[in-house]
């Protein structure tokens, strides 16, 4: 995975689920769509060993909730987990329960008493016995896919599995194009190995493993190609992707035009190439008219809140003067906020996404979240927020200890609101 930290967490959680073999509740707050795909590949690709006598277990994943907690979960999380479960062969069943007949099913439930949304998963299970000594082997088999690169995972899965996987881990056009290139490269390698065998040569063990590992490569490449063309036809391109497609079309037009000139003496071929050139030019015009799209970042709303909170904490941390216990307690949250920001930012990157685009979006999101407002409004940037927070906590920076405003006016009265009232825009 291009972002191993999140993949490692997904692997760890998946292994924990498999080693436990018991009913459990797991909070997926802050987890990305790709995290769900990685988790399910490890946890549910193979039956889970359960204690002798246990007929069924339930894994309840918290994927949303009411106003108090909804900011922890992306709107796409339930769907992402559902797609990831389907990708490993599970099916949705609204009547699923702790009954052996429900093995390999899942259902979404809104618990109104707890005001939480749960995805209840009823896994396929296998009875453990004293004679079983291969739990670790089974666990490794479940985690095997996670040790592969994203491209390799897409090459070894079936076409049906890829169609379930792509909407989760390769949403952007650039991501699909990178996946297509990987599939075509593996297909070319497979064809070369096939030609080698046809010539009577014996493949090495490594070559044979590569040849046998490539599954339905031609079908998958054709499907991804179709998805790429669909995104172009529907105008689902970013600014960078649009420019890249235009450059590619210009190269094709130049090559086809050259071939057309060379076919001057062959009327039939010239007519065919003329239609190709016209078709490419029409497509270029259509792409040039596309209004670029901006793909939404997962967890963007939560990141905005955290960026604001972090800016406010940094402003207080860098301020001069005595700090109250309330302020110090508040500052103790900073490492946790930084850790959550890092995890959520990491979760924004898909398997094949253009990291440059995603990084640029994150940078702009942070800039917008922490930007100061106009001077006329008094500003709500980190500086003014820090001053407001200082005032409500009964302390002021050394530079303000002389009292009064800069213009010599009367000192402003302290506000009576608590710390959370003062945070305003930062919560």
Coordinates of C-alpha atoms in Angstrom, one line a residue:
X1 CA 0.0 0.0 0.0
X2 CA 1.3 3.5 -0.7
X3 CA 0.5 4.4 2.9
X4 CA 1.8 1.5 5.0
X5 CA 0.8 3.0 8.4
X6 CA -2.9 2.7 7.8
X7 CA -2.4 -0.7 6.1
X8 CA -0.5 -1.9 9.1
X9 CA -3.3 -0.8 11.4
X10 CA -5.8 -2.6 9.3
X11 CA -3.7 -5.8 9.3
X12 CA -3.3 -5.6 13.1
X13 CA -7.0 -5.2 13.7
X14 CA -7.8 -8.0 11.2
X15 CA -5.4 -10.3 13.0
X16 CA -6.9 -9.4 16.3
X17 CA -10.4 -10.2 15.1
X18 CA -9.2 -13.6 13.8
X19 CA -7.1 -14.5 16.9
X20 CA -10.0 -13.6 19.3
X21 CA -12.7 -15.6 17.6
X22 CA -15.3 -14.0 19.9
X23 CA -18.2 -11.6 19.5
X24 CA -16.9 -8.0 19.8
X25 CA -17.7 -4.3 19.1
X26 CA -15.2 -2.3 17.1
X27 CA -15.2 1.5 16.5
X28 CA -14.2 2.5 13.0
X29 CA -14.1 6.2 13.7
X30 CA -11.5 8.0 11.5
X31 CA -11.1 5.0 9.2
X32 CA -11.0 5.4 5.4
X33 CA -12.6 3.4 2.6
X34 CA -9.2 1.8 1.8
X35 CA -8.8 0.8 5.5
X36 CA -12.1 -1.1 5.2
X37 CA -10.9 -3.0 2.2
X38 CA -7.6 -3.9 3.9
X39 CA -9.3 -4.9 7.1
X40 CA -11.8 -7.2 5.4
X41 CA -9.2 -8.9 3.3
X42 CA -7.3 -9.9 6.4
X43 CA -10.2 -10.6 8.8
X44 CA -12.9 -12.2 6.6
X45 CA -11.2 -13.8 3.5
X46 CA -11.0 -17.1 5.4
X47 CA -13.2 -18.6 8.1
X48 CA -12.5 -17.5 11.6
X49 CA -11.6 -20.2 14.1
X50 CA -13.9 -20.1 17.1
X51 CA -13.8 -22.0 20.4
X52 CA -15.3 -25.5 20.4
X53 CA -19.1 -25.3 20.9
X54 CA -19.4 -21.8 19.5
X55 CA -21.8 -21.8 16.6
X56 CA -21.7 -18.1 15.5
X57 CA -20.1 -14.8 16.6
X58 CA -21.0 -11.2 15.7
X59 CA -18.6 -8.4 14.9
X60 CA -20.3 -5.1 15.4
X61 CA -18.5 -2.2 13.7
X62 CA -19.5 1.3 14.6
X63 CA -19.8 3.2 11.3
X64 CA -21.8 6.3 12.3
X65 CA -24.0 8.0 14.8
X66 CA -25.9 11.0 16.0
X67 CA -24.8 14.7 16.3
X68 CA -22.4 14.0 19.2
X69 CA -20.2 11.5 17.3
X70 CA -21.0 11.8 13.6
X71 CA -17.9 13.9 12.9
X72 CA -15.8 10.9 13.6
X73 CA -17.2 9.0 10.6
X74 CA -17.1 9.7 6.9
X75 CA -20.5 9.6 5.1
X76 CA -19.0 6.9 2.8
X77 CA -17.9 4.6 5.6
X78 CA -21.0 2.3 5.7
X79 CA -20.9 1.8 2.0
X80 CA -17.2 1.3 1.9
X81 CA -17.4 -1.4 4.6
X82 CA -20.3 -3.0 2.7
X83 CA -18.4 -3.1 -0.6
X84 CA -15.3 -4.5 1.2
X85 CA -17.3 -7.3 2.7
X86 CA -19.0 -8.1 -0.7
X87 CA -15.5 -8.2 -2.2
X88 CA -14.5 -11.1 0.1
X89 CA -17.7 -13.0 -0.7
X90 CA -20.1 -11.8 2.0
X91 CA -23.8 -10.8 1.3
X92 CA -26.1 -8.3 3.0
X93 CA -29.0 -9.9 4.9
X94 CA -31.3 -7.7 6.9
X95 CA -32.5 -10.8 8.8
X96 CA -29.1 -12.0 9.8
X97 CA -28.6 -13.2 13.4
X98 CA -26.5 -15.3 15.7
X99 CA -27.4 -18.4 13.9
X100 CA -25.1 -20.7 11.9
X101 CA -27.3 -20.1 8.8
X102 CA -26.2 -16.4 8.8
X103 CA -22.5 -17.2 8.2
X104 CA -21.0 -14.9 5.6
X105 CA -23.6 -12.1 6.0
X106 CA -23.9 -8.6 7.3
X107 CA -26.5 -6.0 8.0
X108 CA -26.6 -2.3 8.9
X109 CA -28.5 -1.2 12.0
X110 CA -29.2 2.2 13.6
X111 CA -29.4 1.6 17.4
X112 CA -31.6 4.5 18.5
X113 CA -31.0 3.8 22.2
X114 CA -27.2 4.3 21.7
X115 CA -27.7 6.7 18.8
X116 CA -25.0 4.7 16.8
X117 CA -25.0 3.0 13.5
X118 CA -23.6 -0.5 13.5
X119 CA -22.5 -2.8 10.7
X120 CA -23.1 -6.3 12.2
X121 CA -21.0 -8.9 10.5
X122 CA -21.7 -12.6 11.0
X123 CA -18.5 -14.3 9.7
X124 CA -17.9 -17.7 8.4
X125 CA -16.5 -19.7 11.3
X126 CA -14.6 -23.0 11.8
X127 CA -14.6 -25.0 15.0
X128 CA -11.1 -25.1 16.7
X129 CA -9.9 -28.4 18.2
X130 CA -6.9 -29.6 20.1
X131 CA -5.6 -31.2 17.0
X132 CA -5.5 -27.8 15.2
X133 CA -2.0 -26.5 15.0
X134 CA -2.2 -24.2 12.0
X135 CA -4.1 -21.1 13.3
X136 CA -1.1 -19.0 12.5
X137 CA -0.9 -20.5 9.0
X138 CA -4.6 -19.6 8.4
X139 CA -4.0 -16.1 9.8
X140 CA -1.1 -15.6 7.5
X141 CA -3.2 -16.7 4.6
X142 CA -5.8 -14.1 5.5
X143 CA -3.1 -11.4 5.7
X144 CA -1.3 -12.6 2.5
X145 CA -2.9 -10.1 0.3
X146 CA -1.8 -7.2 2.5
X147 CA 1.8 -8.1 1.9
X148 CA 1.3 -7.6 -1.8
X149 CA 1.6 -4.3 -3.6
X150 CA -1.8 -2.8 -4.6
X151 CA -1.0 -3.6 -8.3
X152 CA -0.2 -7.2 -7.4
X153 CA -3.4 -7.6 -5.4
X154 CA -5.4 -6.3 -8.4
X155 CA -3.6 -8.8 -10.7
X156 CA -4.3 -11.9 -8.6
X157 CA -8.0 -11.2 -7.7
X158 CA -10.9 -12.2 -10.0
X159 CA -12.6 -9.8 -12.4
X160 CA -15.7 -9.8 -10.2
X161 CA -13.6 -9.0 -7.1
X162 CA -11.8 -6.2 -8.9
X163 CA -15.2 -4.6 -9.9
X164 CA -16.1 -4.5 -6.2
X165 CA -12.7 -3.2 -5.2
X166 CA -12.1 -0.4 -7.7
X167 CA -14.9 1.9 -6.5
X168 CA -13.3 1.8 -3.0
X169 CA -9.6 2.1 -3.7
X170 CA -9.3 3.7 -7.2
X171 CA -11.9 6.4 -7.5
X172 CA -10.0 8.9 -9.5
X173 CA -9.3 8.7 -13.2
X174 CA -5.5 8.9 -12.6
X175 CA -5.8 6.0 -10.2
X176 CA -7.7 3.9 -12.7
X177 CA -5.2 4.7 -15.4
X178 CA -2.3 3.6 -13.2
X179 CA -4.2 0.4 -12.5
X180 CA -4.8 -0.1 -16.2
X181 CA -1.1 0.3 -16.9
X182 CA -0.2 -2.3 -14.2
X183 CA -2.7 -4.8 -15.6
X184 CA -1.5 -4.3 -19.2
X185 CA 2.1 -4.8 -18.0
X186 CA 1.3 -8.0 -16.2
X187 CA -0.7 -9.2 -19.2
X188 CA 2.3 -8.6 -21.5
X189 CA 4.5 -10.5 -19.1
X190 CA 2.0 -13.4 -19.0
X191 CA 1.8 -13.5 -22.8
X192 CA 5.6 -13.7 -23.0
X193 CA 5.7 -16.6 -20.5
X194 CA 3.0 -18.3 -22.5
X195 CA 5.0 -17.9 -25.7
X196 CA 8.0 -19.3 -23.9
X197 CA 6.0 -22.5 -23.0
X198 CA 4.7 -22.8 -26.5
X199 CA 8.3 -22.9 -27.7
X200 CA 8.9 -25.9 -25.5
X201 CA 10.8 -24.1 -22.8
X202 CA 10.3 -24.9 -19.1
X203 CA 9.4 -22.1 -16.8
X204 CA 11.3 -21.6 -13.6
X205 CA 9.5 -21.9 -10.3
X206 CA 9.3 -18.1 -10.0
X207 CA 8.1 -17.7 -13.6
X208 CA 5.5 -20.3 -13.1
X209 CA 4.2 -18.6 -9.9
X210 CA 3.9 -15.3 -11.8
X211 CA 2.1 -17.0 -14.7
X212 CA -0.3 -18.9 -12.5
X213 CA -0.9 -15.8 -10.3
X214 CA -2.3 -13.6 -13.0
X215 CA -6.1 -14.0 -13.0
X216 CA -8.4 -12.9 -15.8
X217 CA -5.9 -10.2 -16.8
X218 CA -7.4 -9.5 -20.2
X219 CA -11.0 -9.2 -18.9
X220 CA -9.9 -6.9 -16.0
X221 CA -7.8 -4.6 -18.3
X222 CA -10.8 -4.3 -20.7
X223 CA -13.1 -3.4 -17.9
X224 CA -10.8 -0.8 -16.3
X225 CA -10.3 0.7 -19.8
X226 CA -14.0 1.0 -20.1
X227 CA -14.2 2.7 -16.7
X228 CA -11.5 5.2 -17.8
X229 CA -13.4 6.1 -21.0
X230 CA -16.6 6.5 -19.1
X231 CA -14.9 9.0 -16.8
X232 CA -13.7 11.0 -19.8
X233 CA -17.1 10.9 -21.5
X234 CA -18.8 12.1 -18.3
X235 CA -16.2 14.8 -17.6
X236 CA -15.0 13.3 -14.3
X237 CA -11.5 14.7 -14.6
X238 CA -9.4 16.9 -12.4
X239 CA -7.4 19.8 -13.8
X240 CA -4.2 17.8 -13.9
X241 CA -6.0 14.7 -15.3
X242 CA -7.7 16.9 -18.0
X243 CA -4.3 18.3 -19.1
X244 CA -2.8 14.8 -19.2
X245 CA -5.6 13.4 -21.4
X246 CA -5.2 16.4 -23.8
X247 CA -1.5 15.8 -24.1
X248 CA -2.1 12.1 -24.7
X249 CA -4.7 12.9 -27.4
X250 CA -2.4 15.4 -29.1
X251 CA 0.3 12.7 -29.3
X252 CA -2.2 10.2 -30.8
X253 CA -3.5 12.9 -33.3
X254 CA 0.1 13.6 -34.4
X255 CA 0.9 9.9 -34.8
X256 CA -2.3 9.2 -36.8
X257 CA -1.8 12.3 -39.0
X258 CA 1.7 11.1 -39.8
X259 CA 0.3 7.7 -40.7
X260 CA -2.4 9.4 -42.9
X261 CA 0.3 11.3 -44.8
X262 CA 2.2 8.1 -45.4
X263 CA -0.9 6.3 -46.7
X264 CA -1.4 8.9 -49.5
X265 CA -1.2 6.1 -52.1
X266 CA -3.6 3.8 -50.4
X267 CA -7.1 5.2 -50.7
X268 CA -8.8 2.6 -48.4
X269 CA -6.2 3.0 -45.6
X270 CA -6.2 6.8 -46.0
X271 CA -10.0 6.9 -45.6
X272 CA -9.8 4.8 -42.4
X273 CA -7.0 6.8 -40.9
X274 CA -8.8 10.1 -41.8
X275 CA -11.8 8.9 -39.7
X276 CA -9.4 8.1 -36.8
X277 CA -7.9 11.5 -36.9
X278 CA -11.3 13.2 -37.0
X279 CA -12.5 11.1 -34.1
X280 CA -9.5 11.9 -32.0
X281 CA -9.9 15.7 -32.7
X282 CA -13.6 15.5 -31.7
X283 CA -12.6 13.8 -28.5
X284 CA -9.9 16.4 -27.8
X285 CA -12.5 19.2 -28.3
X286 CA -14.9 17.5 -25.9
X287 CA -12.2 17.0 -23.3
X288 CA -11.0 20.6 -23.6
X289 CA -14.6 21.8 -22.9
X290 CA -14.7 19.8 -19.6
X291 CA -15.1 21.8 -16.4
X292 CA -12.5 20.1 -14.1
X293 CA -13.9 18.3 -11.1
X294 CA -12.4 18.2 -7.6
X295 CA -12.7 14.9 -5.8
X296 CA -13.9 15.3 -2.2
X297 CA -11.4 14.3 0.5
X298 CA -12.6 11.6 2.9
X299 CA -13.0 12.9 6.4
X300 CA -12.7 16.5 5.1
X301 CA -15.2 17.9 7.6
X302 CA -13.4 16.3 10.6
X303 CA -10.0 17.5 9.3
X304 CA -11.3 21.1 9.1
X305 CA -12.3 20.9 12.8
X306 CA -9.0 19.4 13.8
X307 CA -6.9 21.9 11.8
X308 CA -8.7 24.7 13.6
X309 CA -8.3 23.1 17.0
X310 CA -4.6 22.5 16.3
X311 CA -4.0 26.0 15.2
X312 CA -5.6 27.3 18.3
X313 CA -3.6 25.0 20.5
X314 CA -0.3 26.1 18.8
X315 CA -1.2 29.8 19.3
X316 CA -1.8 29.2 23.0
X317 CA 1.4 27.2 23.3
X318 CA 3.4 29.9 21.7
X319 CA 1.8 32.7 23.7
X320 CA 3.9 34.4 26.4
X321 CA 2.8 34.6 30.0
X322 CA 1.5 32.4 32.8
X323 CA -0.8 29.6 31.9
X324 CA -3.6 28.2 34.1
X325 CA -4.2 24.6 34.8
X326 CA -7.2 24.7 32.5
X327 CA -5.0 25.8 29.7
X328 CA -2.3 23.2 30.4
X329 CA -5.0 20.5 30.5
X330 CA -6.2 21.8 27.1
X331 CA -2.7 21.7 25.7
X332 CA -2.3 18.1 26.8
X333 CA -4.7 17.2 24.0
X334 CA -2.3 18.4 21.3
X335 CA -0.4 15.1 20.7
X336 CA -3.7 13.2 20.3
X337 CA -5.0 15.9 17.9
X338 CA -1.8 15.7 15.8
X339 CA -2.0 11.9 15.7
X340 CA -5.6 11.9 14.6
X341 CA -4.8 14.5 11.9
X342 CA -1.9 12.4 10.6
X343 CA -4.2 9.3 10.5
X344 CA -7.0 11.1 8.7
X345 CA -4.6 12.7 6.2
X346 CA -3.1 9.3 5.5
X347 CA -6.5 7.9 4.9
X348 CA -7.2 10.4 2.1
X349 CA -4.8 8.6 -0.2
X350 CA -6.1 5.8 -2.3
X351 CA -4.1 2.9 -3.7
X352 CA -3.4 4.4 -7.0
X353 CA -4.3 8.0 -6.5
X354 CA -2.1 10.9 -7.7
X355 CA -0.4 11.8 -4.4
X356 CA 0.4 15.3 -5.7
X357 CA -3.2 16.1 -6.2
X358 CA -4.2 14.8 -2.8
X359 CA -1.4 16.5 -1.0
X360 CA -2.3 19.8 -2.7
X361 CA -5.9 19.4 -1.7
X362 CA -4.9 18.7 1.9
X363 CA -2.7 21.7 2.0
X364 CA -5.4 24.0 0.6
X365 CA -8.0 22.5 3.1
X366 CA -5.7 23.3 6.0
X367 CA -5.0 26.8 4.7
X368 CA -8.7 27.5 4.3
X369 CA -9.4 26.1 7.8
X370 CA -6.8 28.2 9.6
X371 CA -7.0 31.4 7.5
X372 CA -7.6 34.6 9.4
X373 CA -10.8 36.5 8.5
X374 CA -10.8 40.2 7.4
X375 CA -9.5 42.8 9.8
X376 CA -13.0 44.5 9.9
X377 CA -14.4 41.5 11.7
X378 CA -11.7 41.5 14.3
X379 CA -10.3 38.3 13.0
X380 CA -10.9 34.8 14.1
X381 CA -7.5 33.3 13.2
X382 CA -5.3 31.5 15.7
X383 CA -3.9 34.7 17.2
X384 CA -7.2 36.3 18.1
X385 CA -8.6 32.9 19.2
X386 CA -5.6 32.5 21.5
X387 CA -6.3 35.9 23.1
X388 CA -9.9 35.1 23.6
X389 CA -9.0 31.8 25.2
X390 CA -6.4 33.4 27.5
X391 CA -8.9 36.0 28.6
X392 CA -11.5 33.4 29.6
X393 CA -9.0 31.4 31.6
X394 CA -7.9 34.4 33.7
X395 CA -4.5 35.1 32.2
X396 CA -3.0 37.4 29.6
X397 CA 0.3 37.4 27.7
X398 CA 3.1 39.5 29.0
X399 CA 2.8 42.0 26.1
X400 CA -0.8 42.7 27.2
X401 CA -0.1 43.1 31.0
X402 CA 0.1 46.9 30.8
X403 CA -3.7 47.0 30.4
X404 CA -5.8 48.9 27.9
X405 CA -6.1 48.9 24.2
X406 CA -3.3 50.1 21.9
X407 CA -5.1 53.4 21.4
X408 CA -5.2 54.1 25.1
X409 CA -8.9 53.3 25.6
X410 CA -10.4 51.5 28.5
X411 CA -9.5 47.8 29.0
X412 CA -12.1 45.4 27.8
X413 CA -14.1 43.5 30.4
X414 CA -13.4 39.8 30.5
X415 CA -16.1 37.5 29.1
X416 CA -18.0 35.3 31.5
X417 CA -18.2 32.3 29.2
X418 CA -16.3 29.1 29.8
X419 CA -13.4 27.7 27.8
X420 CA -15.6 26.0 25.3
X421 CA -17.7 29.2 24.7
X422 CA -14.4 31.0 23.9
X423 CA -13.3 28.4 21.4
X424 CA -16.1 29.4 19.0
X425 CA -14.9 28.6 15.5
X426 CA -12.4 26.1 16.7
X427 CA -14.8 23.4 17.8

